[in-house]
Short mmCIF file of C-alpha atoms in Angstrom, two decimals:
data_model
loop_
_atom_site.label_atom_id
_atom_site.label_comp_id
_atom_site.label_asym_id
_atom_site.label_seq_id
_atom_site.Cartn_x
_atom_site.Cartn_y
_atom_site.Cartn_z
CA UNK A 1 170.81 23.56 130.61
CA UNK A 2 174.46 22.45 130.77
CA UNK A 3 173.54 19.11 129.29
CA UNK A 4 171.66 20.79 126.42
CA UNK A 5 174.66 23.00 125.73
CA UNK A 6 177.08 20.07 125.71
CA UNK A 7 174.86 18.05 123.42
CA UNK A 8 174.65 21.00 121.03
CA UNK A 9 178.43 21.40 121.07
CA UNK A 10 178.86 17.67 120.51
CA UNK A 11 176.85 17.86 117.29
CA UNK A 12 178.98 20.74 116.03
CA UNK A 13 182.37 19.15 116.81
CA UNK A 14 184.13 16.97 114.21
CA UNK A 15 184.32 13.25 114.90
CA UNK A 16 187.38 12.40 116.95
CA UNK A 17 189.40 9.14 116.84
CA UNK A 18 187.93 6.51 119.08
CA UNK A 19 190.88 6.22 121.49
CA UNK A 20 190.62 9.92 122.31
CA UNK A 21 187.08 9.43 123.55
CA UNK A 22 187.59 6.19 125.49
CA UNK A 23 188.21 6.13 129.21
CA UNK A 24 189.13 2.43 129.41
CA UNK A 25 191.78 0.29 127.74
CA UNK A 26 192.47 0.80 124.09
CA UNK A 27 190.54 -1.27 121.60
CA UNK A 28 192.46 -4.25 120.36
CA UNK A 29 193.85 -3.84 116.88
CA UNK A 30 191.94 -6.81 115.53
CA UNK A 31 188.54 -5.49 116.73
CA UNK A 32 186.42 -4.73 113.63
CA UNK A 33 185.37 -1.14 113.09
CA UNK A 34 181.60 -0.52 113.27
CA UNK A 35 179.81 0.42 110.09
CA UNK A 36 178.97 4.12 109.70
CA UNK A 37 175.66 5.00 111.30
CA UNK A 38 175.68 1.99 113.71
CA UNK A 39 177.95 3.39 116.42
CA UNK A 40 176.56 3.67 119.91
CA UNK A 41 176.18 7.26 121.07
CA UNK A 42 179.33 8.55 122.67
CA UNK A 43 179.00 10.03 126.14
CA UNK A 44 181.16 12.88 127.30
CA UNK A 45 182.63 12.43 130.75
CA UNK A 46 180.57 14.18 133.42
CA UNK A 47 177.50 14.76 131.26
CA UNK A 48 175.41 11.92 132.53
CA UNK A 49 174.35 13.65 135.74
CA UNK A 50 173.63 17.16 134.30
CA UNK A 51 171.48 15.60 131.58
CA UNK A 52 169.45 13.76 134.20
CA UNK A 53 169.15 16.97 136.20
CA UNK A 54 167.95 18.87 133.12
CA UNK A 55 165.38 16.20 132.36
CA UNK A 56 164.07 16.60 135.89
CA UNK A 57 164.25 20.42 135.99
CA UNK A 58 162.45 21.11 132.72
CA UNK A 59 159.06 19.70 133.82
CA UNK A 60 159.45 21.53 137.13
CA UNK A 61 160.13 24.82 135.30
CA UNK A 62 157.15 24.34 133.02
CA UNK A 63 154.94 23.48 135.97
CA UNK A 64 156.16 26.58 137.83
CA UNK A 65 155.43 28.82 134.81
CA UNK A 66 151.97 27.28 134.38
CA UNK A 67 151.25 27.81 138.06
CA UNK A 68 152.39 31.42 137.89
CA UNK A 69 150.20 32.10 134.83
CA UNK A 70 147.22 30.44 136.48
CA UNK A 71 147.76 32.55 139.60
CA UNK A 72 147.87 35.73 137.51
CA UNK A 73 144.75 34.63 135.67
CA UNK A 74 142.89 34.18 138.96
CA UNK A 75 144.12 37.52 140.30
CA UNK A 76 142.98 39.29 137.12
CA UNK A 77 139.55 37.67 137.28
CA UNK A 78 139.22 38.52 140.96
CA UNK A 79 140.35 42.15 140.74
CA UNK A 80 137.72 44.39 142.31
CA UNK A 81 138.81 47.77 140.94
CA UNK A 82 140.35 49.17 137.81
CA UNK A 83 143.40 50.47 139.69
CA UNK A 84 144.00 47.09 141.30
CA UNK A 85 143.81 45.47 137.88
CA UNK A 86 146.10 48.01 136.24
CA UNK A 87 148.60 47.75 139.10
CA UNK A 88 148.61 43.99 138.72
CA UNK A 89 148.95 44.19 134.93
CA UNK A 90 151.64 46.84 134.98
CA UNK A 91 153.88 44.92 137.33
CA UNK A 92 154.16 41.73 135.32
CA UNK A 93 155.18 40.74 131.83
CA UNK A 94 151.84 39.33 130.77
CA UNK A 95 151.31 37.00 127.88
CA UNK A 96 148.99 38.09 125.10
CA UNK A 97 146.27 35.80 126.46
CA UNK A 98 146.49 37.34 129.93
CA UNK A 99 146.57 40.85 128.45
CA UNK A 100 143.35 40.08 126.58
CA UNK A 101 141.79 38.74 129.78
CA UNK A 102 142.84 41.88 131.66
CA UNK A 103 141.30 44.15 129.02
CA UNK A 104 138.06 42.21 129.12
CA UNK A 105 137.97 42.42 132.93
CA UNK A 106 138.74 46.15 132.79
CA UNK A 107 135.85 46.73 130.36
CA UNK A 108 133.50 44.87 132.71
CA UNK A 109 134.62 46.88 135.76
CA UNK A 110 134.31 50.14 133.85
CA UNK A 111 130.72 49.35 132.94
CA UNK A 112 129.76 48.10 136.40
CA UNK A 113 131.37 50.96 138.32
CA UNK A 114 130.74 53.70 135.73
CA UNK A 115 134.38 54.73 135.73
CA UNK A 116 136.06 57.60 133.92
CA UNK A 117 137.02 55.71 130.79
CA UNK A 118 138.85 58.72 129.35
CA UNK A 119 141.32 58.59 132.21
CA UNK A 120 141.77 54.85 131.86
CA UNK A 121 142.48 55.15 128.13
CA UNK A 122 145.45 57.41 128.80
CA UNK A 123 146.91 55.25 131.57
CA UNK A 124 150.35 53.95 130.50
CA UNK A 125 149.58 50.55 132.02
CA UNK A 126 146.47 50.19 129.88
CA UNK A 127 148.42 51.26 126.80
CA UNK A 128 150.99 48.61 127.71
CA UNK A 129 148.23 45.99 127.68
CA UNK A 130 147.10 47.12 124.24
CA UNK A 131 150.69 47.13 123.06
CA UNK A 132 151.07 43.53 124.17
CA UNK A 133 148.08 42.59 122.04
CA UNK A 134 149.34 44.61 119.07
CA UNK A 135 152.84 43.21 119.27
CA UNK A 136 152.02 39.51 119.48
CA UNK A 137 150.39 36.30 116.06
CA UNK A 138 147.51 36.35 119.17
CA UNK A 139 146.01 32.99 119.96
CA UNK A 140 143.23 33.61 122.47
CA UNK A 141 142.61 31.03 125.11
CA UNK A 142 140.05 28.51 123.94
CA UNK A 143 138.15 28.76 127.21
CA UNK A 144 137.22 32.42 126.55
CA UNK A 145 133.45 32.47 126.54
CA UNK A 146 131.47 34.62 124.05
CA UNK A 147 130.94 37.34 126.64
CA UNK A 148 134.69 37.70 127.18
CA UNK A 149 135.25 37.84 123.43
CA UNK A 150 132.59 40.55 123.25
CA UNK A 151 134.30 42.62 125.94
CA UNK A 152 137.69 42.45 124.26
CA UNK A 153 136.13 43.57 120.96
CA UNK A 154 134.33 46.45 122.68
CA UNK A 155 137.52 47.56 124.42
CA UNK A 156 139.30 47.70 121.07
CA UNK A 157 136.40 49.56 119.45
CA UNK A 158 136.22 52.21 122.15
CA UNK A 159 139.96 52.74 121.81
CA UNK A 160 139.77 52.75 118.00
CA UNK A 161 142.54 50.13 118.05
CA UNK A 162 142.14 48.28 114.75
CA UNK A 163 144.45 45.36 115.52
CA UNK A 164 143.65 43.06 112.61
CA UNK A 165 145.47 39.94 113.93
CA UNK A 166 143.58 40.19 117.20
CA UNK A 167 140.26 40.78 115.44
CA UNK A 168 140.90 37.75 113.27
CA UNK A 169 141.66 35.69 116.36
CA UNK A 170 138.44 36.87 118.00
CA UNK A 171 136.53 35.95 114.85
CA UNK A 172 138.11 32.51 114.69
CA UNK A 173 137.29 31.63 118.29
CA UNK A 174 133.81 33.09 117.92
CA UNK A 175 133.08 30.82 114.98
CA UNK A 176 134.18 27.82 117.04
CA UNK A 177 131.41 28.40 119.58
CA UNK A 178 128.67 25.90 118.65
CA UNK A 179 125.86 27.31 120.75
CA UNK A 180 123.67 30.25 119.79
CA UNK A 181 125.17 33.55 120.83
CA UNK A 182 123.34 35.68 123.43
CA UNK A 183 121.68 38.85 122.17
CA UNK A 184 124.12 41.27 123.91
CA UNK A 185 127.03 39.44 122.28
CA UNK A 186 125.42 39.74 118.84
CA UNK A 187 124.68 43.45 119.08
CA UNK A 188 127.95 44.50 120.74
CA UNK A 189 130.16 42.50 118.38
CA UNK A 190 128.32 43.98 115.43
CA UNK A 191 128.86 47.47 116.84
CA UNK A 192 132.55 46.80 117.53
CA UNK A 193 133.24 45.41 114.05
CA UNK A 194 131.50 48.35 112.40
CA UNK A 195 133.36 50.84 114.59
CA UNK A 196 136.65 49.26 113.52
CA UNK A 197 135.59 48.73 109.87
CA UNK A 198 136.43 45.03 110.19
CA UNK A 199 134.63 42.78 107.73
CA UNK A 200 134.77 39.05 108.30
CA UNK A 201 132.12 37.45 106.05
CA UNK A 202 131.59 34.26 108.08
CA UNK A 203 131.15 36.20 111.31
CA UNK A 204 128.81 38.78 109.77
CA UNK A 205 126.76 36.01 108.20
CA UNK A 206 126.44 34.30 111.58
CA UNK A 207 125.58 37.53 113.40
CA UNK A 208 122.84 38.32 110.86
CA UNK A 209 121.53 34.75 110.91
CA UNK A 210 121.26 34.57 114.71
CA UNK A 211 120.04 38.15 115.12
CA UNK A 212 117.05 37.74 112.81
CA UNK A 213 114.84 35.49 115.04
CA UNK A 214 115.65 37.67 118.08
CA UNK A 215 114.95 40.97 116.39
CA UNK A 216 111.59 41.44 118.11
CA UNK A 217 113.43 41.41 121.47
CA UNK A 218 115.47 44.49 120.58
CA UNK A 219 114.62 47.93 121.88
CA UNK A 220 114.28 50.70 119.25
CA UNK A 221 117.76 52.13 120.05
CA UNK A 222 119.28 48.64 119.68
CA UNK A 223 117.51 48.13 116.37
CA UNK A 224 118.86 51.45 115.09
CA UNK A 225 122.39 50.60 116.19
CA UNK A 226 122.24 47.24 114.39
CA UNK A 227 120.88 48.85 111.21
CA UNK A 228 123.63 51.48 111.23
CA UNK A 229 126.31 48.87 111.88
CA UNK A 230 125.27 46.72 108.93
CA UNK A 231 125.10 49.81 106.71
CA UNK A 232 128.57 50.90 107.82
CA UNK A 233 129.94 47.44 107.03
CA UNK A 234 128.14 47.49 103.64
CA UNK A 235 126.61 44.12 104.54
CA UNK A 236 123.07 43.46 103.29
CA UNK A 237 121.28 40.43 104.65
CA UNK A 238 117.92 40.66 102.93
CA UNK A 239 116.02 38.42 105.38
CA UNK A 240 117.32 40.48 108.30
CA UNK A 241 116.55 43.77 106.54
CA UNK A 242 113.02 42.54 105.80
CA UNK A 243 112.63 41.71 109.49
CA UNK A 244 113.82 45.24 110.39
CA UNK A 245 111.26 46.78 108.05
CA UNK A 246 108.53 44.65 109.61
CA UNK A 247 109.72 45.66 113.09
CA UNK A 248 109.24 49.30 112.09
CA UNK A 249 105.71 48.56 110.85
CA UNK A 250 104.82 46.62 114.01
CA UNK A 251 106.30 49.21 116.38
CA UNK A 252 105.41 52.46 114.66
CA UNK A 253 104.43 54.19 117.87
CA UNK A 254 107.38 52.83 119.83
CA UNK A 255 109.94 54.22 117.38
CA UNK A 256 110.79 57.88 117.67
CA UNK A 257 110.95 59.84 114.43
CA UNK A 258 114.77 60.15 114.53
CA UNK A 259 115.04 56.38 115.10
CA UNK A 260 112.79 55.61 112.15
CA UNK A 261 114.79 58.06 110.02
CA UNK A 262 118.02 56.33 111.03
CA UNK A 263 116.71 52.97 109.84
CA UNK A 264 115.56 54.56 106.57
CA UNK A 265 119.02 56.08 105.97
CA UNK A 266 120.61 52.66 106.59
CA UNK A 267 118.28 51.06 104.03
CA UNK A 268 119.20 53.73 101.48
CA UNK A 269 122.93 53.25 101.93
CA UNK A 270 122.48 49.52 101.30
CA UNK A 271 120.05 50.20 98.42
CA UNK A 272 117.46 47.99 100.09
CA UNK A 273 113.79 48.10 99.05
CA UNK A 274 111.47 46.20 101.45
CA UNK A 275 109.08 43.71 99.88
CA UNK A 276 106.31 45.60 101.71
CA UNK A 277 107.56 48.76 100.03
CA UNK A 278 104.21 50.51 99.61
CA UNK A 279 103.14 49.91 103.20
CA UNK A 280 106.55 50.80 104.64
CA UNK A 281 106.98 54.09 102.77
CA UNK A 282 103.38 55.12 103.40
CA UNK A 283 104.12 54.80 107.09
CA UNK A 284 107.34 56.81 106.71
CA UNK A 285 105.58 59.62 104.81
CA UNK A 286 102.80 59.70 107.39
CA UNK A 287 105.29 60.02 110.24
CA UNK A 288 107.21 62.77 108.42
CA UNK A 289 104.18 64.85 107.48
CA UNK A 290 104.36 68.19 109.28
CA UNK A 291 107.19 66.99 111.53
CA UNK A 292 110.18 68.20 109.51
CA UNK A 293 110.98 70.96 112.00
CA UNK A 294 111.62 68.33 114.68
CA UNK A 295 114.61 67.00 112.78
CA UNK A 296 118.12 68.39 112.73
CA UNK A 297 118.98 70.08 109.42
CA UNK A 298 121.55 67.40 108.57
CA UNK A 299 119.28 64.50 109.51
CA UNK A 300 116.43 65.92 107.44
CA UNK A 301 118.81 66.26 104.48
CA UNK A 302 119.84 62.62 104.98
CA UNK A 303 116.20 61.52 105.11
CA UNK A 304 115.15 63.27 101.89
CA UNK A 305 118.35 62.06 100.20
CA UNK A 306 117.49 58.51 101.28
CA UNK A 307 113.99 58.80 99.84
CA UNK A 308 115.57 59.97 96.57
CA UNK A 309 117.95 56.98 96.55
CA UNK A 310 115.01 54.62 97.04
CA UNK A 311 112.91 56.55 94.48
CA UNK A 312 110.27 57.45 97.06
CA UNK A 313 110.45 61.28 97.41
CA UNK A 314 107.37 63.46 97.47
CA UNK A 315 107.13 67.06 96.34
CA UNK A 316 106.70 68.53 99.86
CA UNK A 317 109.96 66.90 100.98
CA UNK A 318 111.85 68.16 97.95
CA UNK A 319 110.53 71.68 98.26
CA UNK A 320 111.24 71.81 102.01
CA UNK A 321 114.99 71.15 101.70
CA UNK A 322 115.47 73.11 98.45
CA UNK A 323 113.78 76.30 99.62
CA UNK A 324 115.94 79.38 100.43
CA UNK A 325 115.01 79.32 104.13
CA UNK A 326 116.39 75.79 104.56
CA UNK A 327 119.55 76.60 102.61
CA UNK A 328 120.14 79.61 104.85
CA UNK A 329 120.40 77.24 107.83
CA UNK A 330 123.37 75.50 106.17
CA UNK A 331 125.27 78.56 104.92
CA UNK A 332 128.28 79.56 106.94
CA UNK A 333 128.88 76.03 108.25
CA UNK A 334 132.21 74.68 107.00
CA UNK A 335 132.17 71.43 108.98
CA UNK A 336 132.58 68.09 107.15
CA UNK A 337 128.98 67.23 107.99
CA UNK A 338 127.78 70.45 106.33
CA UNK A 339 129.88 69.74 103.22
CA UNK A 340 128.31 66.30 103.01
CA UNK A 341 124.84 67.82 103.33
CA UNK A 342 125.54 70.30 100.50
CA UNK A 343 126.60 67.44 98.24
CA UNK A 344 123.42 65.53 99.11
CA UNK A 345 121.36 68.62 98.30
CA UNK A 346 122.89 68.55 94.80
CA UNK A 347 121.71 64.95 94.49
CA UNK A 348 118.25 65.92 95.74
CA UNK A 349 118.13 68.80 93.27
CA UNK A 350 119.12 66.39 90.48
CA UNK A 351 116.30 64.06 91.51
CA UNK A 352 113.87 66.98 91.39
CA UNK A 353 115.00 67.91 87.87
CA UNK A 354 115.53 64.46 86.35
CA UNK A 355 113.19 62.06 88.15
CA UNK A 356 110.23 64.13 89.39
CA UNK A 357 108.38 65.36 86.26
CA UNK A 358 105.52 66.88 88.25
CA UNK A 359 107.75 68.91 90.54
CA UNK A 360 107.80 72.64 89.78
CA UNK A 361 110.24 74.02 92.33
CA UNK A 362 111.99 75.51 94.14
CA UNK A 363 115.40 74.35 92.90
CA UNK A 364 118.92 75.17 94.04
CA UNK A 365 120.12 78.53 92.71
CA UNK A 366 122.76 78.35 89.91
CA UNK A 367 125.54 79.65 92.16
CA UNK A 368 125.12 76.59 94.43
CA UNK A 369 125.51 74.03 91.66
CA UNK A 370 129.29 73.78 91.42
CA UNK A 371 132.31 73.09 93.57
CA UNK A 372 130.91 70.37 95.83
CA UNK A 373 132.33 67.32 94.02
CA UNK A 374 135.78 65.75 94.19
CA UNK A 375 136.84 66.17 90.56
CA UNK A 376 139.59 68.60 91.54
CA UNK A 377 141.02 66.27 94.19
CA UNK A 378 144.77 66.46 94.68
CA UNK A 379 146.52 63.98 92.42
CA UNK A 380 148.55 62.69 95.37
CA UNK A 381 145.31 61.57 97.03
CA UNK A 382 143.94 59.81 93.97
CA UNK A 383 143.05 56.13 94.26
CA UNK A 384 144.93 53.47 92.24
CA UNK A 385 141.88 53.15 89.98
CA UNK A 386 141.75 56.90 89.43
CA UNK A 387 145.46 57.13 88.65
CA UNK A 388 145.26 54.20 86.25
CA UNK A 389 142.36 55.79 84.40
CA UNK A 390 144.18 59.10 84.06
CA UNK A 391 147.08 57.32 82.39
CA UNK A 392 145.00 55.17 80.03
CA UNK A 393 142.15 57.50 79.03
CA UNK A 394 144.08 59.71 76.55
CA UNK A 395 145.12 56.63 74.60
CA UNK A 396 141.57 55.33 74.55
CA UNK A 397 139.56 58.51 73.82
CA UNK A 398 141.95 61.15 72.58
CA UNK A 399 143.69 64.29 73.78
CA UNK A 400 142.29 67.25 75.76
CA UNK A 401 140.87 68.90 72.64
CA UNK A 402 138.52 65.95 72.12
CA UNK A 403 137.86 64.84 75.71
CA UNK A 404 136.96 66.64 78.92
CA UNK A 405 138.61 65.02 81.94
CA UNK A 406 137.72 65.10 85.68
CA UNK A 407 134.28 66.63 85.24
CA UNK A 408 132.24 67.85 88.23
CA UNK A 409 128.60 68.00 87.19
CA UNK A 410 125.79 70.12 88.57
CA UNK A 411 124.13 66.89 89.69
CA UNK A 412 126.76 66.29 92.35
CA UNK A 413 128.39 63.40 90.50
CA UNK A 414 131.94 63.39 89.12
CA UNK A 415 132.90 61.59 85.95
CA UNK A 416 136.45 60.76 84.88
CA UNK A 417 136.04 61.62 81.21
CA UNK A 418 133.40 62.93 78.82
CA UNK A 419 133.43 62.58 75.03
CA UNK A 420 131.01 63.46 72.23
CA UNK A 421 130.78 60.97 69.34
CA UNK A 422 129.01 61.60 66.05
CA UNK A 423 126.70 59.18 64.26
CA UNK A 424 129.73 57.28 62.90
CA UNK A 425 131.22 56.98 66.41
CA UNK A 426 133.99 59.45 65.66
CA UNK A 427 134.98 61.89 68.44
CA UNK A 428 134.06 65.56 68.12
CA UNK A 429 135.67 68.47 70.02
CA UNK A 430 133.70 68.28 73.26
CA UNK A 431 134.22 71.94 74.21
CA UNK A 432 132.43 73.20 71.10
CA UNK A 433 129.02 72.11 72.39
CA UNK A 434 126.69 73.34 75.11
CA UNK A 435 126.91 71.33 78.32
CA UNK A 436 123.85 71.64 80.58
CA UNK A 437 125.52 69.30 83.08
CA UNK A 438 128.19 71.93 83.83
CA UNK A 439 127.77 75.03 85.98
CA UNK A 440 129.63 77.05 83.30
CA UNK A 441 129.41 75.75 79.74
CA UNK A 442 132.30 76.51 77.38
CA UNK A 443 130.48 75.92 74.08
CA UNK A 444 127.13 77.01 72.67
CA UNK A 445 126.46 74.63 69.78
CA UNK A 446 123.76 72.00 70.20
CA UNK A 447 124.78 68.40 69.64
CA UNK A 448 124.57 67.38 65.95
CA UNK A 449 121.83 64.90 65.00
CA UNK A 450 122.86 61.39 65.95
CA UNK A 451 125.66 62.54 68.26
CA UNK A 452 125.88 61.09 71.76
CA UNK A 453 127.62 61.96 75.01
CA UNK A 454 129.68 59.21 76.63
CA UNK A 455 130.85 59.36 80.24
CA UNK A 456 133.54 57.15 81.75
CA UNK A 457 132.44 56.42 85.30
CA UNK A 458 134.60 54.52 87.77
CA UNK A 459 133.30 52.37 90.61
CA UNK A 460 135.60 52.08 93.63
CA UNK A 461 135.51 49.27 96.20
CA UNK A 462 133.45 51.19 98.84
CA UNK A 463 130.66 51.71 96.29
CA UNK A 464 129.89 47.99 96.24
CA UNK A 465 128.20 45.75 98.76
CA UNK A 466 130.74 43.74 100.74
CA UNK A 467 128.78 40.59 99.86
CA UNK A 468 129.19 40.88 96.11
CA UNK A 469 129.26 43.23 93.16
CA UNK A 470 126.00 45.08 93.65
CA UNK A 471 126.18 48.87 93.75
CA UNK A 472 125.09 50.49 96.98
CA UNK A 473 122.47 53.23 97.09
CA UNK A 474 124.73 56.15 96.25
CA UNK A 475 126.18 54.50 93.15
CA UNK A 476 122.78 53.31 92.00
CA UNK A 477 121.41 56.86 92.15
CA UNK A 478 124.46 58.25 90.30
CA UNK A 479 123.92 55.77 87.48
CA UNK A 480 120.23 56.74 87.17
CA UNK A 481 120.89 60.47 87.21
CA UNK A 482 123.66 60.44 84.60
CA UNK A 483 121.64 58.28 82.26
CA UNK A 484 118.63 60.57 82.70
CA UNK A 485 120.93 63.53 81.91
CA UNK A 486 121.66 62.00 78.48
CA UNK A 487 124.93 60.18 79.03
CA UNK A 488 125.88 56.75 77.77
CA UNK A 489 127.90 55.20 80.58
CA UNK A 490 131.16 53.31 80.14
CA UNK A 491 131.33 51.93 83.68
CA UNK A 492 134.72 50.85 85.02
CA UNK A 493 134.60 48.73 88.22
CA UNK A 494 137.77 48.37 90.26
CA UNK A 495 137.72 44.56 90.17
CA UNK A 496 138.07 44.55 86.38
CA UNK A 497 140.37 47.46 85.64
CA UNK A 498 143.00 46.87 88.34
CA UNK A 499 143.49 43.31 87.12
CA UNK A 500 145.03 44.74 83.94
CA UNK A 501 148.68 45.56 84.55
CA UNK A 502 149.83 46.83 81.14
CA UNK A 503 148.75 50.22 79.80
CA UNK A 504 147.95 48.77 76.38
CA UNK A 505 145.59 46.30 78.06
CA UNK A 506 143.87 49.13 79.91
CA UNK A 507 143.57 51.25 76.77
CA UNK A 508 142.00 48.33 74.89
CA UNK A 509 139.67 47.69 77.82
CA UNK A 510 138.41 51.29 77.84
CA UNK A 511 137.87 51.30 74.07
CA UNK A 512 135.85 48.11 74.43
CA UNK A 513 133.74 49.64 77.23
CA UNK A 514 132.89 52.67 75.09
CA UNK A 515 132.06 50.45 72.10
CA UNK A 516 129.72 48.34 74.25
CA UNK A 517 127.97 51.43 75.59
CA UNK A 518 127.40 52.67 72.04
CA UNK A 519 126.23 49.24 70.86
CA UNK A 520 123.80 48.98 73.76
CA UNK A 521 122.32 52.38 72.90
CA UNK A 522 122.00 51.44 69.23
CA UNK A 523 120.28 48.17 70.14
CA UNK A 524 117.88 50.09 72.38
CA UNK A 525 117.02 52.52 69.60
CA UNK A 526 116.42 49.62 67.20
CA UNK A 527 114.15 47.85 69.66
CA UNK A 528 112.13 50.98 70.35
#
């Protein structure tokens, strides 16, 4: 260390005259001076031995540190109890690699010994391990096998610790494994990534690709967990989804009704229609017939909503969830799940009115048709797309006397703006006309001949598949319902609008969207 310090000081000192640095006789006057850059390195007196000592000590120090880390690694792997492992981890300043190994070992011991995981999660030593992972740009040891990677991911998921650098490192090392991944690794990693809302396209593609040929080996609960995980990640692998649908057909009796319903709900969220659609939905309807009372009120709402998304509802299902007795089971419940179910009932009611011509009732009562959307959301909680639209819409469509903004419809869908245009595409005062899409209409006049309603509808990032720009099931149903209700749609996806930074660009964009919606409608009328 002394030698290093002296060498560093030597570089910082100004060059001294040669005689001051010599220890022998002075150089003769006639000796030629060396050219710059060709001098031999000067040696400070007494530095030769410390430098040699440093050169010898550095390898020894590195070897000692490597040996200490290897010893800790072996102790962590050999720990027989969670307390032993935590005691070991808490008493040493572990590297990020060793902290990851300790967490993986702790997850294994917890599963094997059925420990109280709640107590472990609150242990300061365990939190210190997680803090080590959070605080360190982690490079996991290359010799971690897939099972150890799986256990680290599960530990993070159960703690709800969304440490993106660590998850990226896990993904990187996982993709370096050339061999096929074991089935438990596939299913648990998929669960962990969905729990943490972590989307890594290459990893999800590999998980789906390797899971497909092994799908028949899954138990029904495992199949349901995989389906839910892919739906949560908004990742649709059509070959895998087709295999899941076939699994349901081949194992009809092995699947419980709630498990089958869970797979159906996952398909609806991803807007997936099996190629064997007729056979699959016939089986679903057969299993549901007369069994509705077996399902929880929220699950049954989800199931009928999913059938509406996939355009497969039947009158008995609609009437069952829209009847007063079913609605009475939801009243008085203010939980988030109940609020979600009420919103889905609005969508189901809209399907019954707009997409089921043979259905005669019952329908939701008028007093239940408003107040379940998000049109009145606090401005501070608005998304960047929503805020940008609010600023640009008046310049594109007109002031509040001509346009209705932030509209919550009786169909359960919110639109950002609504305008009425006459046959010459000039705006009319929107509040003068009757509005059957509102729970309380302000005007009474019917639309003039040739007039059309235009709705500006935004599409946020979560409404698209993570694989591309396809709308998921909820957005697809909203588009169908609003068109069936008589709106021309000026659709504004986030990936287009947020690219425009200037307000004048956004105003011009919105005007163009409305013009294209009108032109498309005119072309359709001409063709018909």
